[in-house]
CSV table of C-alpha atoms in Angstrom, one decimal:
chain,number,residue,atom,x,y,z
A,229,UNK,CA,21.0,19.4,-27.9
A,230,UNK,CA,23.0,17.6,-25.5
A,231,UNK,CA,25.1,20.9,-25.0
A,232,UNK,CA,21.9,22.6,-23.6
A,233,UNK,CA,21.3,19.5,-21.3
A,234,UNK,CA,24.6,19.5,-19.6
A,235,UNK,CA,23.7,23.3,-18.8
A,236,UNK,CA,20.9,22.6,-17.3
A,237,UNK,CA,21.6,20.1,-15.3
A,238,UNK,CA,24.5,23.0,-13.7
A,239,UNK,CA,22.1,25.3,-13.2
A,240,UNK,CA,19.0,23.4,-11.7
A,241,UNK,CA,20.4,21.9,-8.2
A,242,UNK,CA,18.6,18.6,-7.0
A,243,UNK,CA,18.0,20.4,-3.7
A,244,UNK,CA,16.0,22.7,-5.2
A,245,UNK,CA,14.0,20.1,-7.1
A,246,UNK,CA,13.4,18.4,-3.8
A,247,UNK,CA,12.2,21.5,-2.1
A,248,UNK,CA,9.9,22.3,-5.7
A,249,UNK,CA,8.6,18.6,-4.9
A,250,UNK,CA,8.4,19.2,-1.2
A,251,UNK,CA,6.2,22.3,-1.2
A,252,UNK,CA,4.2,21.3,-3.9
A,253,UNK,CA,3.2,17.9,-1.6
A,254,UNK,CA,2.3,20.3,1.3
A,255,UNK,CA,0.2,22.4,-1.0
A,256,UNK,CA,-1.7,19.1,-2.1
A,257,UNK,CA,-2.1,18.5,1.7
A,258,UNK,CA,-3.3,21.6,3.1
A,259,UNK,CA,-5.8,21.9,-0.1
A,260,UNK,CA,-7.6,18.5,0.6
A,261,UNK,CA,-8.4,19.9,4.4
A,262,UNK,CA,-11.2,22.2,2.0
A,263,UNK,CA,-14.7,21.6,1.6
A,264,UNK,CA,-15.7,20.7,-1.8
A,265,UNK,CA,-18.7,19.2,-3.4
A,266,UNK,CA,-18.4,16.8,-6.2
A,267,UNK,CA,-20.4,13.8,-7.5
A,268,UNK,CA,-19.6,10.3,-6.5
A,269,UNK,CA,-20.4,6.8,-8.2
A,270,UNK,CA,-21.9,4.7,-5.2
A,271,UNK,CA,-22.5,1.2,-5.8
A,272,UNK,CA,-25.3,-0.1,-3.5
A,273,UNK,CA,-26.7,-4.0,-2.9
A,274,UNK,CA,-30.4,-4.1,-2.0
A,275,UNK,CA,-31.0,-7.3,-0.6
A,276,UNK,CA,-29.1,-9.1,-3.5
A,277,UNK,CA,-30.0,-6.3,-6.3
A,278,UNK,CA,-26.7,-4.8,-7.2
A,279,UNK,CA,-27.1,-1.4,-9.0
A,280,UNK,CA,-25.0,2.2,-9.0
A,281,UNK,CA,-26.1,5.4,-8.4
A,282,UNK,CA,-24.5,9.0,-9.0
A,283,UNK,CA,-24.3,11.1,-5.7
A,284,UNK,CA,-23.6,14.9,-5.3
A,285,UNK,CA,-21.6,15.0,-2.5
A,286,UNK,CA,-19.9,17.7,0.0
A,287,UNK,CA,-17.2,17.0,2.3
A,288,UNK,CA,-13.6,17.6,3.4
A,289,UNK,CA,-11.2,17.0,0.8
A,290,UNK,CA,-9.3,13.9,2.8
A,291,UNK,CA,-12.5,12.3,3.4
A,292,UNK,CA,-13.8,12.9,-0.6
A,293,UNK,CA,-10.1,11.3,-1.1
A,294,UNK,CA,-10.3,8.7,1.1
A,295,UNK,CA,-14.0,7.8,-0.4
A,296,UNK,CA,-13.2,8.0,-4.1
A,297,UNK,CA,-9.4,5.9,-3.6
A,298,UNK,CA,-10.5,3.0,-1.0
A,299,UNK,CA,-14.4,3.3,-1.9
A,300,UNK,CA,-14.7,-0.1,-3.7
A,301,UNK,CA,-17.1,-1.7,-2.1
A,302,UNK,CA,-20.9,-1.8,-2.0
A,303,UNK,CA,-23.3,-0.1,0.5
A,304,UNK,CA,-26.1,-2.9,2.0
A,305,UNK,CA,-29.6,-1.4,2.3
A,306,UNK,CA,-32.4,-3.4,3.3
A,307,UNK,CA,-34.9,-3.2,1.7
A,308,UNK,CA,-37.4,-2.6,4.8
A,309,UNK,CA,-35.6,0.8,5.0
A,310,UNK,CA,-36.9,2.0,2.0
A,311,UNK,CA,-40.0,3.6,0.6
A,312,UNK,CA,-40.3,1.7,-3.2
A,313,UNK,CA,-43.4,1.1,-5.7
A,314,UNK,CA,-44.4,-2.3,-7.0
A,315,UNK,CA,-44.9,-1.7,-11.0
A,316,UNK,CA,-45.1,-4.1,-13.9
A,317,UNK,CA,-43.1,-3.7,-16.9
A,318,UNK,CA,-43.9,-4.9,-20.6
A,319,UNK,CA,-42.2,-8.4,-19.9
A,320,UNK,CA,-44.5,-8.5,-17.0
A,321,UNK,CA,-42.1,-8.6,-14.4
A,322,UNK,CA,-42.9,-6.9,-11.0
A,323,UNK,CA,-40.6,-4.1,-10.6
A,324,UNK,CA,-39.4,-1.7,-7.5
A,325,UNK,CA,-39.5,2.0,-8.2
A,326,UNK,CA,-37.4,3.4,-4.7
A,327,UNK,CA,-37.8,6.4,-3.9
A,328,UNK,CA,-34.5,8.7,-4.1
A,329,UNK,CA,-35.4,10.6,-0.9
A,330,UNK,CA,-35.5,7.6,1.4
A,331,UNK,CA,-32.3,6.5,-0.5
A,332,UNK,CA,-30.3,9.1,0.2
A,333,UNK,CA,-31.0,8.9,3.5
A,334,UNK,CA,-30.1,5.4,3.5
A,335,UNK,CA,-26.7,6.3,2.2
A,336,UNK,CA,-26.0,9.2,4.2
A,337,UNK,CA,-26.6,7.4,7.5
A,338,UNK,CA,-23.9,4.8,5.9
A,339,UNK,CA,-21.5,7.8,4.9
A,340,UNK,CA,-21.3,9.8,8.5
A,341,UNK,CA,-18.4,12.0,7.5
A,342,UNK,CA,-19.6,12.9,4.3
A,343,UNK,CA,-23.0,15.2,3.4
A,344,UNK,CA,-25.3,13.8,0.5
A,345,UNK,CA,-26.6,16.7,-0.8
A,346,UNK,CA,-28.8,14.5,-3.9
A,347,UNK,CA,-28.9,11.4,-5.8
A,348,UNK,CA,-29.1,10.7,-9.4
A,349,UNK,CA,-31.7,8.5,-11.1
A,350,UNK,CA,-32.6,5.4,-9.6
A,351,UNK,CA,-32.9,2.5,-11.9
A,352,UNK,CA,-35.5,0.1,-11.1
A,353,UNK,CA,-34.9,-3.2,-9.7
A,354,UNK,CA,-36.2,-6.6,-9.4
A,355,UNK,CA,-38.3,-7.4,-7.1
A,356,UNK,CA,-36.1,-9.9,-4.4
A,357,UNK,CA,-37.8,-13.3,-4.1
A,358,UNK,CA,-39.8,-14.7,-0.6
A,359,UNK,CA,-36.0,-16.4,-0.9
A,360,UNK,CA,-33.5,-13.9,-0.8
């Protein structure tokens, strides 16, 4: 075994594994400047009510990058920018049912670079305190 690793390492030159590297590098570069569309995790904080939300999304490749890598924080929407329903549940809590259109527009004007095409379900939320 060691007999076929001593011929390998002959034949395979490190310039040539540092030009394999090199080009595949630029090949991940110039592929990212594509549009693609792919769904994205968005975490978003509506005036103290935390909840995540799966988004289809479209954009160039460095910005979807950029998004998914350094995208750990949460998007603030206030409430008064959304279109919601008071409900009741069983435990007789008063519940908000938003609405996912005026939602996604809520993230999309916080996401400039990046096109929300739709929005996954939206869970319902409490409704925030006189407080808050």
């Amino acid at each position: 075994m060691e007999h076929i690793l001593d011929k390998m390492r002959r034949y395979i030159s490190p310039v040539f594994l540092s030009l394999l590297v090199a080009s595949f590098i630029l090949w991940y570069i110039a592929k990212l400047g594509y549009t693609y569309t792919t769904e994205q995790v968005m975490r978003i904080n509506v005036d103290g009510r935390k909840f995540e939300v799966t988004c289809v999304v479209e954009g160039v490749g460095t910005n979807l990058f950029g998004y998914r890598v350094y995208m750990n924080k949460t998007l603030k929407v206030p409430l008064t920018e959304l279109k919601f329903v008071d409900l009741v549940n069983e435990q007789g809590q008063t519940m908000l049912e938003i609405d996912r259109t005026s939602l996604q527009n809520a993230i999309s004007v916080r996401m400039s670079d990046i096109k929300v095409i739709s929005i996954g379900e939206v869970p319902q939320i409490e409704q925030p305190s006189k407080d808050d």
